[in-house]
Every structure is written in structure tokens, then in C-alpha cells.
């Protein structure tokens, strides 16, 4: 089961990513734009997710995904770390969120990370 250190290690391995404390928790940003947070209990992460996909994920796997009340109006979703199948799934989720926040110049320079959702 992935943990907070896995989140940190994988997030920081993505290009131009930095960790910054905000709201008393670690946040991960690409080129200054937030793509993941690690809430203080460190049992889940919040990542970017288009609202239409988010709703489908929550309905399909409510044990894994949910939307925090204060994030309902934004394109973010929560992921319970204990429900992930391993580091590969965590990496896919973080990379997808990174792509949504990364500027085009980074996406162009890192085609191995794919294109942003909706492209």
C-alpha cells in the first residue's frame, strides 16, 4: 500500500515539481500550479480531476474516490491511499493530475508523460 512518503517521492519525481506547505499540509506544484495535496492525516491525497470524470470515478469506486465538501465546486477528487493497488496506480494518478496543471511547454518537453486530459 502506498504511503505519504511514496506520494512525496513520486510527485517530486515529476518535472518542474516543488513541494510547498499550504493550509498546514504539503502541496505539490508544477511550475507553481498545484496538482496534489497530502492532507494532514496522510491517508489520502487530493488531485485534479475533471468534474465529469470525477463523478464517474466516485460512482464506480466509492471506496477509493470521494469529493470533499469544500472541493465540490472545483475539479478535484480525493483518493484513499489504502485502496490503491500499488505504486504504479499512484504514479498514474499523480501523473494525470500533473498533466492537467502543467504548462504546454512542459507537456511538449515530456511526451513520455502523455497529454493533458481533454486534449
XYZ file of C-alpha atoms in Angstrom:
119
model
C 0.000 0.000 0.000
C 1.441 3.394 -0.970
C 2.004 5.881 1.844
C 2.782 9.576 2.279
C 6.480 9.098 1.503
C 5.581 7.360 -1.761
C 3.311 10.291 -2.643
C 6.122 12.742 -1.935
C 8.771 10.754 -3.818
C 6.614 10.168 -6.903
C 5.215 13.708 -7.035
C 8.671 15.252 -6.719
C 9.989 12.984 -9.486
C 7.666 14.693 -11.981
C 9.277 17.512 -13.992
C 9.414 21.013 -12.506
C 7.585 19.914 -9.351
C 8.111 21.524 -5.970
C 6.629 20.894 -2.555
C 5.126 23.811 -0.664
C 3.299 23.858 2.654
C -0.146 25.448 2.386
C -3.121 25.093 4.737
C -0.741 23.252 7.108
C -0.175 20.399 4.647
C 2.226 19.537 1.844
C 1.095 20.583 -1.605
C 2.807 19.677 -4.860
C 3.036 22.179 -7.682
C 4.210 22.103 -11.257
C 5.524 25.442 -12.492
C 3.827 26.995 -9.437
C 0.392 25.449 -10.106
C -0.941 22.983 -7.540
C -1.703 19.439 -8.710
C -1.787 17.426 -5.452
C -2.178 17.838 -1.711
C -1.435 15.478 1.138
C -3.918 16.206 3.954
C -2.544 16.031 7.484
C -3.826 12.540 8.294
C -1.753 11.295 5.314
C -4.265 8.564 4.458
C -5.441 10.214 1.250
C -4.433 12.668 -1.431
C -6.360 15.293 -3.341
C -5.659 15.578 -7.066
C -7.016 17.397 -10.063
C -9.802 15.606 -11.926
C -12.288 16.968 -14.466
C -15.718 17.107 -12.851
C -17.383 14.796 -15.386
C -14.707 12.132 -14.827
C -14.722 12.726 -11.086
C -18.403 11.904 -10.748
C -17.957 8.683 -12.739
C -14.994 7.626 -10.575
C -16.872 8.252 -7.323
C -19.871 6.250 -8.550
C -17.706 3.392 -9.845
C -15.334 3.126 -6.864
C -16.692 4.957 -3.805
C -14.302 3.083 -1.518
C -11.368 4.623 -3.411
C -12.584 8.057 -4.530
C -14.675 10.801 -2.940
C -15.163 14.539 -3.113
C -14.604 16.644 -0.021
C -17.404 19.119 0.605
C -15.101 22.135 0.358
C -13.778 20.907 -3.025
C -17.144 20.081 -4.626
C -17.186 23.191 -6.808
C -13.639 22.568 -8.042
C -12.182 19.914 -10.352
C -10.536 17.925 -7.530
C -11.027 14.432 -6.151
C -9.759 12.615 -3.058
C -8.083 9.220 -3.259
C -7.716 6.838 -0.300
C -4.127 5.564 -0.363
C -5.047 2.248 1.303
C -7.276 1.320 -1.649
C -4.614 1.721 -4.332
C -3.234 -1.407 -5.964
C 0.336 -0.172 -5.628
C 2.837 2.471 -6.615
C 2.052 2.145 -10.324
C -1.551 3.219 -9.751
C -0.410 6.076 -7.508
C 2.085 7.186 -10.173
C -0.650 7.131 -12.853
C -2.982 9.235 -10.692
C -0.293 11.786 -9.814
C 0.967 11.991 -13.411
C -2.569 12.559 -14.691
C -3.074 15.383 -12.207
C 0.368 16.813 -13.084
C -0.587 16.859 -16.806
C -3.725 18.845 -16.003
C -1.711 21.531 -14.219
C 1.488 21.581 -16.286
C 2.024 24.355 -18.801
C 2.166 23.388 -22.501
C 5.950 23.877 -22.647
C 6.435 21.094 -20.079
C 3.938 18.813 -21.768
C 5.794 19.356 -25.048
C 9.156 18.574 -23.426
C 7.896 15.440 -21.664
C 5.855 13.429 -24.180
C 6.563 10.284 -22.123
C 4.067 11.633 -19.586
C 1.288 11.822 -22.175
C -1.043 14.707 -22.873
C -3.413 16.535 -20.554
C -6.922 15.190 -20.112
C -9.266 16.638 -22.676
C -6.530 17.202 -25.256
